[in-house]
Amino acid sequence: MNPVIEKIITMFKQMSMIRKILLGGLVLVVVAGFITMFVWANKMPYKTAYSGLSQEDAAAVVETLKASKTPYRLTGDGTTILVPDAMVYDVRLTMAKEGIPKGSGVGYEIFDKNEFGTTEFVQKINKKRALQGELARTIAAFDAVKDAKVMIVMPKESVFVEETKQPSASILLELVADLQKEEVAAIAHLVASSVQDMTPKLVTIVDTAGRILFEGKSEEEQARIDAESLADAQYQYKVRFEENLTRRIQTMLERIVGTDKAIVRVTSEMDFSKNNMNEEVYDPFERGGEFIRSRKNKAEKILQLDEEVGIPSSVNPITDEDEAGDKNRERVNKSDDTVNYEISRRVRETQKPMAELTRLSVAAVIDGKYDFQTDNNGDTKRVYMPRSAEEMQQFQSIVSRAMGYNEERNDQVSMECFPFASIDDMQGTQEKLTGWRMVQKEYGRLIANLLLVFVLFLFIIRPIIKTVRDIKIKVEQEALPSPEELTLLEKEDKEPSFVEMNANQQRDFFETMTEEQKEEFIQKMTAAERNAYIANMNAQDKARYYAEKDLFKTVNIIKGWLSEVAEEEEG
């Protein structure tokens, strides 16, 4: 086993029970973390296919997924369905083909299946249910609406006009977020426009929290609301006009005197009263003379056939006789002359705008000039210099033209020059931080972070490194041999010198050499090496060596050997 691992096991056995428990818990947490990461990295990713479904729609979707053996998960109390990421769009297309989800209620699909023998009453009920369902689905399309329920009351038809009543509707909303007034009014008008003869004032909208979001208003209440809306619109119009004019004048002045060196304020008075006038003007002399469009003459004259009649009197009055009488007198003289002249006609309709500007006041303040002067001590100071009267007159003329000055409206323009307070002056009133407080403000966070890193290294990282290093050194030292063993190993590992070699070792030593190397080594031998070499030779090698080295000495040695052999034989 690895000595380091053995040392760690030994140290673990020597730990107290509390430290063993803490270490075991840490190991479990680390192992659990790695297992969690492994499972998370290899699990199948799921993505939301549908969310916010009703129970009916969720059940239909789940049933279809089970039939197609598609894996799924349910979250959000069963209102959210998750499917594998790669199958989201396939599942949605499959569900759309089946007409799922249908949404809250039932729509016009109720008429997809016609049942034979359905009565007119049932058809009317189904029509109302379909209309309610379609309106509920449409309202649920709002982002802030989670679900909607629409109830429509259709009055009974009557043959009497005075007994005819208008339909009404009530809407219940389950909201995710609060709706704006405009959105609530839009829902009311949407429902009212979908039902014949229904008006928005007959629509009531409430939410699941019990709040009335919209209810029909009487004429007086509606008039009051319209008046408030009109007043608010008029105020917003006035504010926008003033802000626009202020921005135009101020940007113009700042391009001349510099940024943040001009202040402009505009106040306007407007007349929002309405006055519409229609007039028709007929002027026969507008064309410069008479112009006859048509003329008609008619004359009638009857001649008298009887004798003259005397002067009528009370004694002899004039009497009319009928056509059959002998004396009949008639005088008729008629003349009719009709002339039609062309007369110019102008129709004029005058309508005032939303607002009529009655008075305009502009106040502008600009900064002066500054000159840097050096005093006797050598300090440079900024000295304020007001603008001249000519410059102020020019500025006032420019502002008057930009605002559209009208003397008939009694407009007013005020142009002044004052020294502006600089940012340095405003900051000069604050207490200047020095010393430790300045260091704390400027570098406090940096110092705190450095101290945190230092403490972390000193009390956590450094002890861990030291402990690991000590364990490693101790294990290495224990693995090293003792001084006696080291001396013995050195003796064993040390190669003997040529003098210390025996005959076999010398023979092995020479076998590793070539003949040239062997001859060279023998010639360079010291006296001790040569004696050891000769002493370990056998008789034949020794004779050969001496024979090659010294012939006479070799002959004497052979003679000595022969004499010794002869003596042995005689004895």
Coordinates of C-alpha atoms in Angstrom, one line a residue:
M1 CA 0.0 0.0 0.0
N2 CA 1.2 3.5 -0.7
P3 CA 2.9 4.9 2.4
V4 CA 1.0 8.2 2.1
I5 CA -2.3 6.4 2.2
E6 CA -1.1 4.3 5.1
K7 CA -0.1 7.5 7.0
I8 CA -3.5 9.1 6.3
I9 CA -5.3 6.0 7.6
T10 CA -3.1 6.0 10.7
M11 CA -3.9 9.7 11.3
F12 CA -7.6 9.0 10.9
K13 CA -7.5 6.3 13.5
Q14 CA -5.7 8.6 15.9
M15 CA -8.4 11.3 15.5
S16 CA -11.1 12.0 18.1
M17 CA -14.7 10.9 17.4
I18 CA -15.9 14.4 16.8
R19 CA -13.2 15.0 14.1
K20 CA -14.0 11.7 12.5
I21 CA -17.7 12.6 12.3
L22 CA -17.0 16.0 10.8
L23 CA -14.5 14.5 8.3
G24 CA -17.0 11.8 7.4
G25 CA -19.7 14.4 6.9
L26 CA -17.4 16.5 4.7
V27 CA -16.6 13.4 2.6
L28 CA -20.3 12.6 2.2
V29 CA -21.1 16.1 1.1
V30 CA -18.3 16.0 -1.5
V31 CA -19.3 12.6 -2.8
A32 CA -23.0 13.6 -2.9
G33 CA -22.0 16.8 -4.8
F34 CA -20.0 14.8 -7.4
I35 CA -22.9 12.3 -7.8
T36 CA -25.4 15.1 -8.2
M37 CA -23.2 16.7 -10.9
F38 CA -22.8 13.4 -12.7
V39 CA -26.5 12.7 -12.6
W40 CA -27.3 16.2 -13.7
A41 CA -24.9 16.1 -16.6
N42 CA -26.3 12.8 -17.9
K43 CA -30.0 13.2 -17.2
M44 CA -32.4 13.8 -20.1
P45 CA -33.3 17.5 -20.3
Y46 CA -37.0 18.3 -20.1
K47 CA -38.7 21.4 -21.4
T48 CA -42.1 22.9 -20.8
A49 CA -44.6 21.9 -23.4
Y50 CA -47.7 23.5 -21.8
S51 CA -48.2 25.6 -18.7
G52 CA -51.2 27.0 -16.9
L53 CA -53.5 24.3 -18.2
S54 CA -56.9 23.6 -16.8
Q55 CA -57.5 20.2 -15.2
E56 CA -59.6 19.1 -18.2
D57 CA -56.9 20.1 -20.7
A58 CA -54.1 18.6 -18.6
A59 CA -55.9 15.3 -18.4
A60 CA -56.5 15.2 -22.1
V61 CA -52.8 16.0 -22.8
V62 CA -51.6 13.3 -20.4
E63 CA -53.9 10.7 -21.9
T64 CA -52.6 11.4 -25.4
L65 CA -49.0 11.3 -24.2
K66 CA -49.7 7.9 -22.5
A67 CA -51.2 6.6 -25.6
S68 CA -48.2 7.6 -27.7
K69 CA -45.8 6.3 -24.9
T70 CA -44.1 9.7 -24.7
P71 CA -42.2 10.4 -21.5
Y72 CA -43.5 13.4 -19.5
R73 CA -43.5 15.0 -16.1
L74 CA -46.1 17.0 -14.2
T75 CA -45.3 20.1 -12.2
G76 CA -47.1 23.1 -10.8
D77 CA -50.0 21.1 -9.3
G78 CA -50.5 19.3 -12.6
T79 CA -51.0 22.5 -14.6
T80 CA -47.5 22.3 -16.3
I81 CA -46.4 19.4 -18.5
L82 CA -42.8 18.8 -19.3
V83 CA -41.5 16.6 -22.2
P84 CA -38.0 15.8 -23.5
D85 CA -36.4 18.8 -25.1
A86 CA -36.1 17.2 -28.5
M87 CA -39.8 16.2 -28.6
V88 CA -41.4 19.6 -27.5
Y89 CA -42.4 20.7 -31.0
D90 CA -43.5 17.3 -32.1
V91 CA -45.8 17.0 -29.1
R92 CA -47.3 20.4 -29.7
L93 CA -48.0 19.7 -33.3
T94 CA -49.6 16.3 -32.4
M95 CA -51.8 18.0 -29.8
A96 CA -52.8 20.7 -32.2
K97 CA -53.8 18.1 -34.6
E98 CA -56.1 16.5 -32.0
G99 CA -57.5 20.0 -31.0
I100 CA -55.8 19.9 -27.5
P101 CA -55.8 21.9 -25.4
K102 CA -59.2 23.4 -25.9
G103 CA -59.0 26.1 -23.2
S104 CA -61.5 27.1 -20.7
G105 CA -65.1 26.3 -21.5
V106 CA -66.3 25.2 -24.9
G107 CA -66.3 27.2 -28.1
Y108 CA -68.0 26.9 -31.5
E109 CA -66.6 23.4 -31.9
I110 CA -69.8 22.4 -30.1
F111 CA -71.4 22.6 -33.5
D112 CA -68.9 20.3 -35.1
K113 CA -71.1 17.3 -34.3
N114 CA -74.7 17.8 -35.3
E115 CA -77.2 15.6 -33.4
F116 CA -80.4 14.7 -35.2
G117 CA -83.6 16.0 -33.4
T118 CA -82.0 18.9 -31.5
T119 CA -84.6 21.4 -30.5
E120 CA -84.4 25.1 -31.2
F121 CA -84.1 25.8 -27.4
V122 CA -81.0 23.5 -27.2
Q123 CA -79.5 25.2 -30.2
K124 CA -79.9 28.6 -28.6
I125 CA -78.3 27.4 -25.4
N126 CA -75.4 25.9 -27.3
K127 CA -75.0 29.1 -29.2
K128 CA -74.7 31.1 -26.0
R129 CA -72.3 28.6 -24.5
A130 CA -70.1 28.8 -27.6
L131 CA -70.1 32.5 -27.5
Q132 CA -69.2 32.6 -23.8
G133 CA -66.4 30.1 -24.4
E134 CA -64.9 32.0 -27.3
L135 CA -65.0 35.2 -25.4
A136 CA -63.3 33.5 -22.4
R137 CA -60.5 32.2 -24.6
T138 CA -60.0 35.6 -26.1
I139 CA -59.8 37.3 -22.8
A140 CA -57.4 34.7 -21.5
A141 CA -55.0 35.7 -24.2
F142 CA -54.1 38.8 -22.1
D143 CA -50.7 38.3 -20.4
A144 CA -52.1 39.3 -17.0
V145 CA -55.1 37.0 -17.2
K146 CA -54.7 33.4 -16.2
D147 CA -58.3 32.3 -16.7
A148 CA -61.6 33.9 -17.5
K149 CA -65.3 33.0 -17.2
V150 CA -68.0 34.9 -19.1
M151 CA -71.7 34.8 -18.4
I152 CA -74.1 36.4 -20.8
V153 CA -77.8 37.1 -20.0
M154 CA -79.9 37.2 -23.1
P155 CA -83.4 38.8 -22.5
K156 CA -86.5 37.0 -23.6
E157 CA -87.7 38.3 -27.0
S158 CA -91.0 40.3 -26.9
V159 CA -93.3 41.6 -29.6
F160 CA -93.7 44.9 -27.8
V161 CA -91.0 47.4 -28.4
E162 CA -91.4 49.1 -25.0
E163 CA -90.7 45.8 -23.2
T164 CA -87.5 45.0 -25.1
K165 CA -84.5 44.8 -22.8
Q166 CA -80.8 44.8 -23.6
P167 CA -78.5 41.8 -22.9
S168 CA -75.9 42.1 -20.1
A169 CA -72.7 40.2 -19.2
S170 CA -70.6 39.5 -16.2
I171 CA -66.9 38.4 -16.4
L172 CA -64.8 36.7 -13.7
L173 CA -61.0 37.0 -14.1
E174 CA -58.2 35.1 -12.5
L175 CA -55.3 37.4 -12.7
V176 CA -51.6 36.9 -12.6
A177 CA -50.9 40.6 -12.3
D178 CA -53.1 43.7 -12.0
L179 CA -54.7 45.1 -15.1
Q180 CA -54.5 48.7 -16.2
K181 CA -57.7 50.7 -16.5
E182 CA -57.3 50.8 -20.2
E183 CA -57.0 47.0 -20.4
V184 CA -60.1 46.5 -18.3
A185 CA -62.1 48.9 -20.4
A186 CA -60.8 47.1 -23.5
I187 CA -62.2 43.8 -22.2
A188 CA -65.5 45.4 -21.5
H189 CA -65.8 46.9 -25.0
L190 CA -64.6 43.6 -26.5
V191 CA -67.5 41.7 -24.9
A192 CA -70.0 44.4 -25.6
S193 CA -69.1 44.5 -29.2
S194 CA -69.4 40.7 -29.5
V195 CA -73.1 40.7 -28.4
Q196 CA -75.9 42.4 -30.3
D197 CA -77.5 45.4 -28.6
M198 CA -75.1 45.2 -25.7
T199 CA -73.3 48.3 -24.4
P200 CA -70.2 48.6 -22.2
K201 CA -72.3 50.0 -19.3
L202 CA -74.1 46.6 -19.1
V203 CA -70.8 44.7 -18.5
T204 CA -69.5 44.0 -15.1
I205 CA -65.9 42.7 -14.5
V206 CA -64.7 41.3 -11.2
D207 CA -61.6 39.2 -10.2
T208 CA -61.2 36.2 -8.0
A209 CA -60.1 38.5 -5.1
G210 CA -63.6 40.0 -5.0
R211 CA -62.6 43.4 -6.5
I212 CA -64.9 45.2 -9.0
L213 CA -62.7 46.1 -11.9
F214 CA -65.4 47.5 -14.2
E215 CA -69.1 48.2 -13.8
G216 CA -71.6 50.1 -15.9
K217 CA -71.8 53.8 -15.1
S218 CA -74.8 56.0 -15.1
E219 CA -74.9 59.1 -17.3
E220 CA -73.9 61.4 -14.4
E221 CA -71.0 59.2 -13.3
Q222 CA -69.9 58.8 -16.9
A223 CA -70.0 62.5 -17.4
R224 CA -67.9 63.0 -14.2
I225 CA -65.4 60.5 -15.4
D226 CA -65.3 62.1 -18.8
A227 CA -64.8 65.5 -17.2
E228 CA -61.9 64.2 -15.1
S229 CA -60.3 62.6 -18.1
L230 CA -60.7 65.8 -20.0
A231 CA -59.1 67.8 -17.2
D232 CA -56.2 65.4 -17.0
A233 CA -55.7 65.5 -20.8
Q234 CA -55.8 69.3 -20.7
Y235 CA -53.2 69.4 -17.9
Q236 CA -50.9 67.0 -19.7
Y237 CA -51.3 69.0 -22.9
K238 CA -50.3 72.2 -21.0
V239 CA -47.3 70.5 -19.3
R240 CA -46.0 69.0 -22.6
F241 CA -46.3 72.4 -24.3
E242 CA -44.3 74.1 -21.5
E243 CA -41.7 71.4 -21.3
N244 CA -41.2 71.4 -25.1
L245 CA -40.8 75.2 -25.2
T246 CA -38.4 75.1 -22.2
R247 CA -36.2 72.5 -23.8
R248 CA -36.0 74.4 -27.1
I249 CA -35.0 77.7 -25.4
Q250 CA -32.6 76.1 -22.9
T251 CA -30.7 74.1 -25.5
M252 CA -30.4 77.2 -27.6
L253 CA -28.9 79.2 -24.7
E254 CA -26.6 76.4 -23.6
R255 CA -25.1 76.3 -27.1
I256 CA -24.1 79.9 -26.6
V257 CA -23.2 80.2 -22.9
G258 CA -22.2 76.6 -22.3
T259 CA -23.7 73.4 -20.8
D260 CA -25.4 73.8 -17.4
K261 CA -25.0 77.6 -17.6
A262 CA -28.7 78.4 -18.4
I263 CA -32.0 77.9 -16.6
V264 CA -35.3 78.4 -18.3
R265 CA -38.8 78.2 -17.0
V266 CA -42.0 78.6 -19.0
T267 CA -45.5 79.3 -17.7
S268 CA -48.5 79.3 -20.0
E269 CA -52.2 80.2 -19.7
M270 CA -54.6 78.4 -22.0
D271 CA -58.2 78.6 -22.8
F272 CA -59.8 75.1 -23.2
S273 CA -63.4 76.3 -23.7
K274 CA -65.2 75.0 -26.8
N275 CA -66.9 77.3 -29.2
N276 CA -68.2 76.1 -32.5
M277 CA -69.9 78.5 -35.0
N278 CA -71.7 77.8 -38.2
E279 CA -72.7 80.7 -40.5
E280 CA -74.2 81.2 -44.0
V281 CA -73.5 84.4 -45.9
Y282 CA -75.5 85.6 -48.9
D283 CA -74.0 88.5 -50.8
P284 CA -75.7 89.5 -54.1
F285 CA -73.1 92.1 -54.8
E286 CA -70.1 89.9 -54.3
R287 CA -69.8 89.1 -58.0
G288 CA -69.7 92.9 -58.9
G289 CA -73.1 93.1 -60.5
E290 CA -76.4 91.4 -61.1
F291 CA -76.4 88.0 -62.8
I292 CA -79.7 86.7 -64.1
R293 CA -80.0 82.9 -63.8
S294 CA -83.6 82.6 -65.2
R295 CA -86.4 84.9 -66.4
K296 CA -90.1 84.2 -67.0
N297 CA -92.7 86.6 -68.7
K298 CA -96.5 86.0 -68.8
A299 CA -99.2 88.3 -70.2
E300 CA -103.0 87.9 -70.7
K301 CA -105.5 90.4 -72.5
I302 CA -109.3 90.0 -73.3
L303 CA -111.1 92.3 -75.8
Q304 CA -114.5 93.9 -75.1
L305 CA -117.3 93.2 -77.7
D306 CA -120.4 95.1 -76.2
E307 CA -121.4 98.7 -76.3
E308 CA -120.2 101.2 -73.9
V309 CA -121.8 101.3 -70.6
G310 CA -122.8 104.4 -68.8
I311 CA -121.4 105.6 -65.7
P312 CA -122.6 103.3 -63.0
S313 CA -124.6 104.7 -60.2
S314 CA -126.9 103.7 -57.5
V315 CA -129.7 104.1 -60.0
N316 CA -128.1 102.2 -62.8
P317 CA -125.7 99.8 -61.3
I318 CA -123.4 97.4 -63.4
T319 CA -124.7 93.9 -63.3
D320 CA -123.0 90.8 -64.7
E321 CA -124.9 88.7 -67.0
D322 CA -124.3 85.1 -67.8
E323 CA -123.0 84.0 -71.2
A324 CA -126.5 83.6 -72.5
G325 CA -127.4 87.2 -71.7
D326 CA -127.7 89.9 -74.3
K327 CA -125.5 92.4 -72.5
N328 CA -122.3 91.0 -71.1
R329 CA -119.1 93.1 -70.5
E330 CA -115.6 91.8 -69.5
R331 CA -112.2 93.4 -69.2
V332 CA -109.1 91.3 -68.4
N333 CA -105.5 92.6 -68.5
K334 CA -102.7 90.4 -66.8
S335 CA -98.9 90.7 -66.9
D336 CA -96.4 88.4 -64.9
D337 CA -92.6 89.0 -65.1
T338 CA -90.4 86.7 -62.9
V339 CA -86.6 87.2 -62.8
N340 CA -84.2 84.8 -60.8
Y341 CA -80.8 86.3 -59.9
E342 CA -77.7 84.3 -59.0
I343 CA -76.7 85.1 -55.4
S344 CA -73.4 84.0 -53.8
R345 CA -73.7 81.8 -50.7
R346 CA -70.9 80.9 -48.3
V347 CA -71.1 78.3 -45.5
R348 CA -68.5 78.7 -42.8
E349 CA -67.9 76.4 -39.8
T350 CA -65.5 77.7 -37.2
Q351 CA -64.2 75.3 -34.5
K352 CA -61.7 76.3 -31.9
P353 CA -58.7 74.1 -31.3
M354 CA -58.3 72.0 -28.1
A355 CA -56.4 74.9 -26.4
E356 CA -56.0 78.5 -27.2
L357 CA -52.9 80.2 -25.8
T358 CA -53.9 83.3 -23.9
R359 CA -50.7 84.3 -22.2
L360 CA -47.1 83.1 -22.1
S361 CA -44.4 83.9 -19.6
V362 CA -40.7 82.9 -19.9
A363 CA -38.0 83.4 -17.2
A364 CA -34.4 82.7 -18.1
V365 CA -31.3 82.9 -16.0
I366 CA -27.8 82.6 -17.5
D367 CA -24.4 82.5 -15.9
G368 CA -21.9 85.3 -16.3
K369 CA -18.2 85.2 -17.4
Y370 CA -15.3 84.3 -15.2
D371 CA -11.7 85.5 -15.2
F372 CA -8.8 83.9 -13.5
Q373 CA -6.6 86.4 -11.6
T374 CA -3.4 86.0 -9.6
D375 CA -3.1 87.8 -6.3
N376 CA 0.1 89.0 -4.7
N377 CA 0.7 85.6 -3.0
G378 CA 0.6 83.9 -6.4
D379 CA -2.7 82.2 -5.8
T380 CA -5.1 82.0 -8.8
K381 CA -8.7 82.8 -8.1
R382 CA -11.8 82.7 -10.4
V383 CA -13.5 86.1 -10.4
Y384 CA -17.1 86.5 -11.6
M385 CA -17.8 89.1 -14.3
P386 CA -21.5 89.9 -15.1
R387 CA -22.6 90.2 -18.7
S388 CA -23.2 93.6 -20.2
A389 CA -26.6 95.2 -20.8
E390 CA -26.1 94.8 -24.5
E391 CA -25.5 91.1 -24.3
M392 CA -28.6 90.7 -22.0
Q393 CA -30.7 92.7 -24.5
Q394 CA -29.5 90.4 -27.3
F395 CA -30.3 87.3 -25.2
Q396 CA -33.8 88.7 -24.4
S397 CA -34.4 89.3 -28.1
I398 CA -33.4 85.8 -29.0
V399 CA -35.7 84.3 -26.3
S400 CA -38.6 86.5 -27.4
R401 CA -38.4 85.3 -31.0
A402 CA -37.9 81.6 -29.9
M403 CA -41.0 81.7 -27.7
G404 CA -43.2 83.5 -30.2
Y405 CA -43.7 86.7 -28.2
N406 CA -47.1 88.3 -28.8
E407 CA -47.7 91.7 -27.3
E408 CA -51.4 91.4 -27.7
R409 CA -51.4 88.4 -25.3
N410 CA -49.4 90.5 -22.7
D411 CA -46.6 87.9 -22.9
Q412 CA -43.7 88.5 -20.5
V413 CA -40.0 87.7 -20.8
S414 CA -37.6 88.0 -17.9
M415 CA -33.8 87.7 -18.6
E416 CA -31.3 87.9 -15.7
C417 CA -27.6 87.1 -15.2
F418 CA -26.4 85.6 -11.9
P419 CA -23.3 83.6 -10.9
F420 CA -24.0 79.9 -10.8
A421 CA -22.8 77.8 -7.9
S422 CA -20.2 75.3 -9.2
I423 CA -20.0 71.7 -8.1
D424 CA -16.7 72.4 -6.4
D425 CA -18.4 75.1 -4.4
M426 CA -21.2 72.9 -3.4
Q427 CA -18.9 70.1 -2.4
G428 CA -16.7 72.6 -0.5
T429 CA -19.3 72.9 2.2
Q430 CA -18.9 69.3 3.0
E431 CA -16.3 68.2 5.6
K432 CA -13.1 67.1 3.9
L433 CA -12.0 63.7 5.0
T434 CA -8.4 63.3 6.0
G435 CA -6.2 60.7 7.6
W436 CA -7.7 57.3 8.6
R437 CA -11.2 58.3 7.6
M438 CA -10.1 59.2 4.1
V439 CA -8.3 55.9 3.8
Q440 CA -11.3 54.1 5.2
K441 CA -13.6 55.7 2.6
E442 CA -11.3 55.3 -0.4
Y443 CA -9.7 51.9 0.3
G444 CA -11.8 50.4 3.1
R445 CA -13.3 47.7 0.9
L446 CA -10.0 46.8 -0.8
I447 CA -8.3 46.5 2.6
A448 CA -11.1 44.3 3.9
N449 CA -10.9 42.0 0.9
L450 CA -7.1 41.7 1.3
L451 CA -7.5 41.0 5.0
L452 CA -10.1 38.3 4.2
V453 CA -7.8 36.7 1.7
F454 CA -4.8 36.8 4.2
V455 CA -6.9 35.3 7.0
L456 CA -8.1 32.6 4.6
F457 CA -4.6 31.7 3.6
L458 CA -3.2 32.0 7.2
F459 CA -5.8 29.8 9.0
I460 CA -7.0 27.5 6.2
I461 CA -4.8 27.1 3.2
R462 CA -1.5 27.3 5.0
P463 CA -2.3 24.7 7.7
I464 CA -3.5 22.3 5.0
I465 CA -0.4 22.8 2.9
K466 CA 1.8 22.4 6.0
T467 CA 0.0 19.2 7.1
V468 CA 0.3 17.6 3.6
R469 CA 4.0 18.5 3.4
D470 CA 4.7 17.1 6.9
I471 CA 2.9 13.9 6.1
K472 CA 4.9 13.5 2.9
I473 CA 8.2 14.3 4.6
K474 CA 7.5 11.8 7.4
V475 CA 6.5 9.1 5.0
E476 CA 9.6 9.7 2.9
Q477 CA 11.8 9.6 6.0
E478 CA 10.2 6.4 7.2
A479 CA 10.8 4.8 3.8
L480 CA 14.5 5.7 4.0
P481 CA 16.9 3.0 5.4
S482 CA 18.7 3.4 8.8
P483 CA 22.3 4.5 9.0
E484 CA 23.5 0.9 9.6
E485 CA 21.4 -0.3 6.7
L486 CA 22.6 2.6 4.6
T487 CA 26.3 1.7 5.4
L488 CA 25.6 -2.0 4.6
L489 CA 23.9 -1.0 1.3
E490 CA 26.8 1.2 0.4
K491 CA 29.1 -1.6 1.0
E492 CA 27.0 -3.9 -1.0
D493 CA 26.5 -1.5 -3.8
K494 CA 30.2 -0.3 -3.9
E495 CA 32.1 -2.1 -6.7
P496 CA 35.4 -3.7 -5.4
S497 CA 38.7 -2.5 -6.8
F498 CA 40.9 -4.6 -9.0
V499 CA 43.2 -5.4 -6.1
E500 CA 40.2 -6.7 -4.0
M501 CA 38.8 -8.9 -6.8
N502 CA 39.2 -12.6 -6.7
A503 CA 40.2 -14.7 -9.7
N504 CA 36.6 -15.1 -11.0
Q505 CA 35.8 -11.4 -10.6
Q506 CA 39.0 -10.5 -12.5
R507 CA 38.1 -13.0 -15.2
D508 CA 34.6 -11.5 -15.5
F509 CA 36.2 -8.0 -15.6
F510 CA 38.5 -8.9 -18.5
E511 CA 35.7 -10.6 -20.4
T512 CA 33.9 -7.3 -20.7
M513 CA 36.9 -5.9 -22.5
T514 CA 38.3 -6.4 -26.0
E515 CA 41.8 -7.7 -26.5
E516 CA 43.2 -4.3 -27.2
Q517 CA 41.5 -2.9 -24.0
K518 CA 42.8 -5.8 -22.0
E519 CA 46.4 -5.3 -23.2
E520 CA 46.2 -1.6 -22.5
F521 CA 44.8 -2.2 -19.0
I522 CA 47.6 -4.7 -18.2
Q523 CA 50.3 -2.4 -19.3
K524 CA 48.9 0.4 -17.2
M525 CA 48.6 -1.7 -14.0
T526 CA 50.1 -0.5 -10.8
A527 CA 52.4 -2.8 -8.8
A528 CA 49.7 -3.8 -6.4
E529 CA 47.2 -4.5 -9.2
R530 CA 49.9 -6.5 -11.1
N531 CA 50.7 -8.6 -8.1
A532 CA 47.0 -9.3 -7.4
Y533 CA 46.6 -10.2 -11.1
I534 CA 49.5 -12.6 -11.1
A535 CA 48.5 -14.1 -7.7
N536 CA 45.0 -15.0 -9.0
M537 CA 46.4 -16.7 -12.2
N538 CA 46.5 -20.4 -12.6
A539 CA 49.7 -22.2 -13.4
Q540 CA 49.2 -22.2 -17.2
D541 CA 48.3 -18.5 -17.3
K542 CA 51.1 -17.6 -15.1
A543 CA 53.6 -19.5 -17.2
R544 CA 52.2 -17.9 -20.3
Y545 CA 52.4 -14.5 -18.7
Y546 CA 56.1 -14.9 -17.6
A547 CA 57.0 -16.4 -20.9
E548 CA 55.8 -13.4 -22.7
K549 CA 57.2 -11.0 -20.1
D550 CA 60.7 -12.5 -19.3
L551 CA 62.0 -15.5 -21.2
F552 CA 65.0 -16.2 -19.0
K553 CA 63.0 -16.1 -15.9
T554 CA 60.5 -18.4 -17.5
V555 CA 63.3 -21.0 -18.3
N556 CA 64.5 -20.9 -14.7
I557 CA 61.0 -21.5 -13.4
I558 CA 60.5 -24.4 -15.7
K559 CA 63.9 -25.8 -14.6
G560 CA 62.7 -25.4 -11.0
W561 CA 59.5 -27.3 -11.8
L562 CA 61.4 -30.1 -13.5
S563 CA 63.8 -30.5 -10.6
E564 CA 60.9 -30.6 -8.2
V565 CA 59.2 -33.3 -10.3
A566 CA 62.5 -35.3 -10.4
E567 CA 62.9 -35.1 -6.7
E568 CA 59.4 -36.3 -6.1
E569 CA 60.0 -39.3 -8.3
E570 CA 63.3 -40.2 -6.6
G571 CA 61.7 -40.0 -3.2

